[in-house]
Amino acid sequence: MVGRPRGVDDTVILRATTQVMGQVGPAGLTLAAVARAVGLAPATLAQRFGSKHGLLLALADQAEKDISELVGQVRRTHDSALGALTTLMVRSAAALSTPESYANHLAFLCMDLGDPQLYERALAIHHTQQRMIEQLLTEAVGTGELRTNRSPATLARTVQAVTAGAGLNWALEREGRLEQRLRQELNAVLAPHLPPHADPDLEES
């Protein structure tokens, strides 16, 4: 027997969950809050995900898939691997566009660190992002766009650490836009590894 159409796809619900998380933080996130955002009854979300914890697990699983898909999307729209890397890091932080949303998502990360299931997924997301960064850096080295004695894996960890720190500094200092700060810091990390006579300004790559 064929079931009734779901009406609202799970991916739509998970995207809405990310937005609600940034608005209300861990204390305010409920199935009812997410249900209101997508126009569904809370019971519908409970049926699909079981609980708020189940919803967060599903969101984490989707986030890991999204990172892998995103790197392909940005690479297809950039001639430069470094330009694709810049866009990847900026778009990965799109949900953190205000200091308040950054603080709320950071609170969820702190919560993840104390929950074995969520921590496992947070670590998987971290490693997947690291591999995607390394992939783009490896390509940049292979084409001569980047010249460095450091391995792409080592440089990828540095890129990841610097961009994470840039977000925290931006949330504290509240100067300019997060996208601008990420571009500036990524430029600072990669500029010393560019070949001679290359444009050191990667902000608009």
PDB file of C-alpha atoms in Angstrom:
ATOM      1  CA  MET A   1       0.000   0.000   0.000  1.00  0.00           C
ATOM      2  CA  VAL A   2       1.408   3.375  -1.048  1.00  0.00           C
ATOM      3  CA  GLY A   3       1.593   5.917   1.787  1.00  0.00           C
ATOM      4  CA  ARG A   4       0.329   9.452   1.630  1.00  0.00           C
ATOM      5  CA  PRO A   5       2.683  12.067   0.130  1.00  0.00           C
ATOM      6  CA  ARG A   6       4.805  13.770   2.740  1.00  0.00           C
ATOM      7  CA  GLY A   7       4.027  17.263   1.439  1.00  0.00           C
ATOM      8  CA  VAL A   8       7.164  18.888   2.891  1.00  0.00           C
ATOM      9  CA  ASP A   9      10.436  17.154   2.123  1.00  0.00           C
ATOM     10  CA  ASP A  10      12.812  16.321   4.960  1.00  0.00           C
ATOM     11  CA  THR A  11      15.527  18.512   3.445  1.00  0.00           C
ATOM     12  CA  VAL A  12      13.201  21.527   3.683  1.00  0.00           C
ATOM     13  CA  ILE A  13      12.560  20.744   7.339  1.00  0.00           C
ATOM     14  CA  LEU A  14      16.278  20.364   8.038  1.00  0.00           C
ATOM     15  CA  ARG A  15      17.115  23.679   6.351  1.00  0.00           C
ATOM     16  CA  ALA A  16      14.422  25.339   8.452  1.00  0.00           C
ATOM     17  CA  THR A  17      15.887  23.687  11.544  1.00  0.00           C
ATOM     18  CA  THR A  18      19.245  25.326  10.845  1.00  0.00           C
ATOM     19  CA  GLN A  19      17.569  28.731  10.585  1.00  0.00           C
ATOM     20  CA  VAL A  20      15.568  28.237  13.778  1.00  0.00           C
ATOM     21  CA  MET A  21      18.702  27.105  15.614  1.00  0.00           C
ATOM     22  CA  GLY A  22      20.390  30.375  14.730  1.00  0.00           C
ATOM     23  CA  GLN A  23      17.383  32.361  15.910  1.00  0.00           C
ATOM     24  CA  VAL A  24      16.594  30.719  19.245  1.00  0.00           C
ATOM     25  CA  GLY A  25      19.594  28.648  20.411  1.00  0.00           C
ATOM     26  CA  PRO A  26      19.433  25.289  22.207  1.00  0.00           C
ATOM     27  CA  ALA A  27      16.912  26.380  24.847  1.00  0.00           C
ATOM     28  CA  GLY A  28      14.397  27.607  22.285  1.00  0.00           C
ATOM     29  CA  LEU A  29      14.677  24.804  19.747  1.00  0.00           C
ATOM     30  CA  THR A  30      11.610  22.585  19.855  1.00  0.00           C
ATOM     31  CA  LEU A  31       9.764  20.463  17.342  1.00  0.00           C
ATOM     32  CA  ALA A  32       6.943  22.987  17.609  1.00  0.00           C
ATOM     33  CA  ALA A  33       9.259  25.874  16.665  1.00  0.00           C
ATOM     34  CA  VAL A  34      10.535  24.047  13.594  1.00  0.00           C
ATOM     35  CA  ALA A  35       7.012  22.902  12.697  1.00  0.00           C
ATOM     36  CA  ARG A  36       5.807  26.510  12.717  1.00  0.00           C
ATOM     37  CA  ALA A  37       8.656  27.493  10.396  1.00  0.00           C
ATOM     38  CA  VAL A  38       7.592  24.949   7.767  1.00  0.00           C
ATOM     39  CA  GLY A  39       3.835  25.008   8.327  1.00  0.00           C
ATOM     40  CA  LEU A  40       3.491  21.501   9.753  1.00  0.00           C
ATOM     41  CA  ALA A  41       2.056  20.087  12.956  1.00  0.00           C
ATOM     42  CA  PRO A  42       4.616  19.166  15.653  1.00  0.00           C
ATOM     43  CA  ALA A  43       3.206  15.638  15.600  1.00  0.00           C
ATOM     44  CA  THR A  44       4.324  15.304  11.983  1.00  0.00           C
ATOM     45  CA  LEU A  45       7.920  16.078  12.935  1.00  0.00           C
ATOM     46  CA  ALA A  46       7.689  13.714  15.886  1.00  0.00           C
ATOM     47  CA  GLN A  47       6.518  10.978  13.529  1.00  0.00           C
ATOM     48  CA  ARG A  48       9.390  11.562  11.099  1.00  0.00           C
ATOM     49  CA  PHE A  49      12.267  12.200  13.512  1.00  0.00           C
ATOM     50  CA  GLY A  50      11.055  10.800  16.819  1.00  0.00           C
ATOM     51  CA  SER A  51      12.258  13.667  19.002  1.00  0.00           C
ATOM     52  CA  LYS A  52      14.297  16.881  18.969  1.00  0.00           C
ATOM     53  CA  HIS A  53      17.410  14.749  19.446  1.00  0.00           C
ATOM     54  CA  GLY A  54      16.444  12.655  16.447  1.00  0.00           C
ATOM     55  CA  LEU A  55      15.940  15.821  14.414  1.00  0.00           C
ATOM     56  CA  LEU A  56      19.416  17.053  15.346  1.00  0.00           C
ATOM     57  CA  LEU A  57      20.954  13.701  14.390  1.00  0.00           C
ATOM     58  CA  ALA A  58      19.216  13.842  11.016  1.00  0.00           C
ATOM     59  CA  LEU A  59      20.406  17.407  10.514  1.00  0.00           C
ATOM     60  CA  ALA A  60      24.002  16.422  11.268  1.00  0.00           C
ATOM     61  CA  ASP A  61      23.843  13.530   8.805  1.00  0.00           C
ATOM     62  CA  GLN A  62      22.471  15.855   6.136  1.00  0.00           C
ATOM     63  CA  ALA A  63      25.111  18.484   6.869  1.00  0.00           C
ATOM     64  CA  GLU A  64      27.900  16.018   6.113  1.00  0.00           C
ATOM     65  CA  LYS A  65      26.294  15.144   2.778  1.00  0.00           C
ATOM     66  CA  ASP A  66      25.790  18.824   1.977  1.00  0.00           C
ATOM     67  CA  ILE A  67      29.486  19.626   2.412  1.00  0.00           C
ATOM     68  CA  SER A  68      30.478  16.951  -0.097  1.00  0.00           C
ATOM     69  CA  GLU A  69      27.920  18.236  -2.581  1.00  0.00           C
ATOM     70  CA  LEU A  70      28.867  21.863  -1.996  1.00  0.00           C
ATOM     71  CA  VAL A  71      32.499  21.391  -2.968  1.00  0.00           C
ATOM     72  CA  GLY A  72      31.374  20.004  -6.330  1.00  0.00           C
ATOM     73  CA  GLN A  73      28.997  22.906  -6.854  1.00  0.00           C
ATOM     74  CA  VAL A  74      31.550  25.613  -6.118  1.00  0.00           C
ATOM     75  CA  ARG A  75      34.259  23.912  -8.172  1.00  0.00           C
ATOM     76  CA  ARG A  76      32.019  23.861 -11.247  1.00  0.00           C
ATOM     77  CA  THR A  77      31.462  27.610 -10.969  1.00  0.00           C
ATOM     78  CA  HIS A  78      35.124  28.624 -10.517  1.00  0.00           C
ATOM     79  CA  ASP A  79      38.063  28.327 -12.877  1.00  0.00           C
ATOM     80  CA  SER A  80      40.360  28.599  -9.861  1.00  0.00           C
ATOM     81  CA  ALA A  81      40.635  25.928  -7.173  1.00  0.00           C
ATOM     82  CA  LEU A  82      41.565  28.643  -4.665  1.00  0.00           C
ATOM     83  CA  GLY A  83      38.556  30.677  -5.707  1.00  0.00           C
ATOM     84  CA  ALA A  84      36.409  27.604  -5.144  1.00  0.00           C
ATOM     85  CA  LEU A  85      38.011  27.149  -1.721  1.00  0.00           C
ATOM     86  CA  THR A  86      37.179  30.714  -0.719  1.00  0.00           C
ATOM     87  CA  THR A  87      33.571  30.278  -1.797  1.00  0.00           C
ATOM     88  CA  LEU A  88      33.361  26.933   0.008  1.00  0.00           C
ATOM     89  CA  MET A  89      34.434  28.455   3.308  1.00  0.00           C
ATOM     90  CA  VAL A  90      32.132  31.450   2.929  1.00  0.00           C
ATOM     91  CA  ARG A  91      29.099  29.385   1.983  1.00  0.00           C
ATOM     92  CA  SER A  92      29.803  26.874   4.756  1.00  0.00           C
ATOM     93  CA  ALA A  93      29.336  29.725   7.243  1.00  0.00           C
ATOM     94  CA  ALA A  94      26.240  31.191   5.587  1.00  0.00           C
ATOM     95  CA  ALA A  95      23.990  30.300   8.544  1.00  0.00           C
ATOM     96  CA  LEU A  96      26.238  32.319  10.887  1.00  0.00           C
ATOM     97  CA  SER A  97      25.677  35.714   9.273  1.00  0.00           C
ATOM     98  CA  THR A  98      24.962  37.607  12.501  1.00  0.00           C
ATOM     99  CA  PRO A  99      26.791  37.551  15.846  1.00  0.00           C
ATOM    100  CA  GLU A 100      23.595  36.268  17.461  1.00  0.00           C
ATOM    101  CA  SER A 101      23.204  33.350  15.056  1.00  0.00           C
ATOM    102  CA  TYR A 102      26.905  32.578  15.439  1.00  0.00           C
ATOM    103  CA  ALA A 103      26.533  32.481  19.221  1.00  0.00           C
ATOM    104  CA  ASN A 104      23.480  30.219  19.012  1.00  0.00           C
ATOM    105  CA  HIS A 105      25.147  27.754  16.639  1.00  0.00           C
ATOM    106  CA  LEU A 106      28.267  27.770  18.795  1.00  0.00           C
ATOM    107  CA  ALA A 107      26.058  26.839  21.754  1.00  0.00           C
ATOM    108  CA  PHE A 108      24.792  23.853  19.777  1.00  0.00           C
ATOM    109  CA  LEU A 109      28.374  22.794  19.040  1.00  0.00           C
ATOM    110  CA  CYS A 110      29.171  22.928  22.746  1.00  0.00           C
ATOM    111  CA  MET A 111      26.147  20.724  23.326  1.00  0.00           C
ATOM    112  CA  ASP A 112      27.371  18.303  20.638  1.00  0.00           C
ATOM    113  CA  LEU A 113      30.672  17.862  22.447  1.00  0.00           C
ATOM    114  CA  GLY A 114      28.858  16.383  25.440  1.00  0.00           C
ATOM    115  CA  ASP A 115      26.545  14.064  23.514  1.00  0.00           C
ATOM    116  CA  PRO A 116      28.236  10.902  22.145  1.00  0.00           C
ATOM    117  CA  GLN A 117      25.950  10.567  19.106  1.00  0.00           C
ATOM    118  CA  LEU A 118      26.060  14.231  18.163  1.00  0.00           C
ATOM    119  CA  TYR A 119      29.801  14.400  18.818  1.00  0.00           C
ATOM    120  CA  GLU A 120      30.395  11.476  16.459  1.00  0.00           C
ATOM    121  CA  ARG A 121      28.555  13.333  13.726  1.00  0.00           C
ATOM    122  CA  ALA A 122      30.177  16.683  14.471  1.00  0.00           C
ATOM    123  CA  LEU A 123      33.575  15.041  14.133  1.00  0.00           C
ATOM    124  CA  ALA A 124      32.525  13.421  10.851  1.00  0.00           C
ATOM    125  CA  ILE A 125      31.449  16.829   9.509  1.00  0.00           C
ATOM    126  CA  HIS A 126      34.775  18.308  10.615  1.00  0.00           C
ATOM    127  CA  HIS A 127      36.767  15.586   8.881  1.00  0.00           C
ATOM    128  CA  THR A 128      34.675  15.800   5.709  1.00  0.00           C
ATOM    129  CA  GLN A 129      35.220  19.543   5.482  1.00  0.00           C
ATOM    130  CA  GLN A 130      38.932  19.001   6.049  1.00  0.00           C
ATOM    131  CA  ARG A 131      39.076  16.494   3.187  1.00  0.00           C
ATOM    132  CA  MET A 132      37.242  18.886   0.868  1.00  0.00           C
ATOM    133  CA  ILE A 133      39.688  21.689   1.697  1.00  0.00           C
ATOM    134  CA  GLU A 134      42.630  19.346   1.148  1.00  0.00           C
ATOM    135  CA  GLN A 135      41.164  18.249  -2.174  1.00  0.00           C
ATOM    136  CA  LEU A 136      41.007  21.835  -3.449  1.00  0.00           C
ATOM    137  CA  LEU A 137      44.483  22.665  -2.137  1.00  0.00           C
ATOM    138  CA  THR A 138      45.906  19.545  -3.793  1.00  0.00           C
ATOM    139  CA  GLU A 139      44.375  20.635  -7.075  1.00  0.00           C
ATOM    140  CA  ALA A 140      45.792  24.143  -6.665  1.00  0.00           C
ATOM    141  CA  VAL A 141      49.268  22.711  -6.082  1.00  0.00           C
ATOM    142  CA  GLY A 142      48.920  20.415  -9.082  1.00  0.00           C
ATOM    143  CA  THR A 143      48.035  23.262 -11.434  1.00  0.00           C
ATOM    144  CA  GLY A 144      50.719  25.588 -10.086  1.00  0.00           C
ATOM    145  CA  GLU A 145      48.193  27.967  -8.611  1.00  0.00           C
ATOM    146  CA  LEU A 146      49.738  27.305  -5.212  1.00  0.00           C
ATOM    147  CA  ARG A 147      53.374  26.625  -4.350  1.00  0.00           C
ATOM    148  CA  THR A 148      54.217  25.376  -0.906  1.00  0.00           C
ATOM    149  CA  ASN A 149      56.572  23.039   0.907  1.00  0.00           C
ATOM    150  CA  ARG A 150      53.763  22.140   3.284  1.00  0.00           C
ATOM    151  CA  SER A 151      51.583  19.170   2.501  1.00  0.00           C
ATOM    152  CA  PRO A 152      48.013  19.961   1.415  1.00  0.00           C
ATOM    153  CA  ALA A 153      46.772  18.007   4.451  1.00  0.00           C
ATOM    154  CA  THR A 154      48.769  20.202   6.838  1.00  0.00           C
ATOM    155  CA  LEU A 155      47.722  23.396   5.084  1.00  0.00           C
ATOM    156  CA  ALA A 156      44.101  22.231   5.102  1.00  0.00           C
ATOM    157  CA  ARG A 157      44.163  21.927   8.883  1.00  0.00           C
ATOM    158  CA  THR A 158      45.603  25.437   9.105  1.00  0.00           C
ATOM    159  CA  VAL A 159      42.913  26.833   6.798  1.00  0.00           C
ATOM    160  CA  GLN A 160      40.222  25.149   8.849  1.00  0.00           C
ATOM    161  CA  ALA A 161      41.624  26.418  12.146  1.00  0.00           C
ATOM    162  CA  VAL A 162      42.126  29.983  10.919  1.00  0.00           C
ATOM    163  CA  THR A 163      38.657  30.300   9.416  1.00  0.00           C
ATOM    164  CA  ALA A 164      37.073  28.897  12.576  1.00  0.00           C
ATOM    165  CA  GLY A 165      39.032  31.384  14.661  1.00  0.00           C
ATOM    166  CA  ALA A 166      38.118  34.196  12.274  1.00  0.00           C
ATOM    167  CA  GLY A 167      34.453  33.506  12.917  1.00  0.00           C
ATOM    168  CA  LEU A 168      34.897  33.671  16.669  1.00  0.00           C
ATOM    169  CA  ASN A 169      36.933  36.885  16.465  1.00  0.00           C
ATOM    170  CA  TRP A 170      34.329  38.449  14.192  1.00  0.00           C
ATOM    171  CA  ALA A 171      31.505  37.506  16.571  1.00  0.00           C
ATOM    172  CA  LEU A 172      33.412  39.144  19.432  1.00  0.00           C
ATOM    173  CA  GLU A 173      34.583  42.258  17.603  1.00  0.00           C
ATOM    174  CA  ARG A 174      31.408  42.750  15.507  1.00  0.00           C
ATOM    175  CA  GLU A 175      33.193  44.676  12.781  1.00  0.00           C
ATOM    176  CA  GLY A 176      32.092  44.254   9.174  1.00  0.00           C
ATOM    177  CA  ARG A 177      30.558  41.086   7.754  1.00  0.00           C
ATOM    178  CA  LEU A 178      31.601  37.526   8.481  1.00  0.00           C
ATOM    179  CA  GLU A 179      32.063  36.829   4.774  1.00  0.00           C
ATOM    180  CA  GLN A 180      34.521  39.698   4.513  1.00  0.00           C
ATOM    181  CA  ARG A 181      36.468  38.509   7.563  1.00  0.00           C
ATOM    182  CA  LEU A 182      36.692  34.946   6.241  1.00  0.00           C
ATOM    183  CA  ARG A 183      38.003  36.154   2.890  1.00  0.00           C
ATOM    184  CA  GLN A 184      40.597  38.355   4.563  1.00  0.00           C
ATOM    185  CA  GLU A 185      41.914  35.635   6.850  1.00  0.00           C
ATOM    186  CA  LEU A 186      41.959  33.008   4.118  1.00  0.00           C
ATOM    187  CA  ASN A 187      43.869  35.453   1.945  1.00  0.00           C
ATOM    188  CA  ALA A 188      46.421  35.943   4.740  1.00  0.00           C
ATOM    189  CA  VAL A 189      46.943  32.186   5.090  1.00  0.00           C
ATOM    190  CA  LEU A 190      47.321  31.428   1.384  1.00  0.00           C
ATOM    191  CA  ALA A 191      49.104  34.541   0.079  1.00  0.00           C
ATOM    192  CA  PRO A 192      52.600  33.393   1.245  1.00  0.00           C
ATOM    193  CA  HIS A 193      52.158  30.195  -0.772  1.00  0.00           C
ATOM    194  CA  LEU A 194      51.276  31.850  -4.068  1.00  0.00           C
ATOM    195  CA  PRO A 195      53.792  31.720  -6.935  1.00  0.00           C
ATOM    196  CA  PRO A 196      55.834  34.855  -7.724  1.00  0.00           C
ATOM    197  CA  HIS A 197      53.920  37.653  -9.434  1.00  0.00           C
ATOM    198  CA  ALA A 198      50.553  36.119  -8.576  1.00  0.00           C
ATOM    199  CA  ASP A 199      47.828  38.457  -7.357  1.00  0.00           C
ATOM    200  CA  PRO A 200      48.027  38.172  -3.541  1.00  0.00           C
ATOM    201  CA  ASP A 201      44.432  39.364  -3.137  1.00  0.00           C
ATOM    202  CA  LEU A 202      42.225  36.262  -3.121  1.00  0.00           C
ATOM    203  CA  GLU A 203      39.223  37.988  -1.581  1.00  0.00           C
ATOM    204  CA  GLU A 204      37.344  38.207  -4.854  1.00  0.00           C
ATOM    205  CA  SER A 205      38.664  34.991  -6.456  1.00  0.00           C
TER     206      SER A 205
END
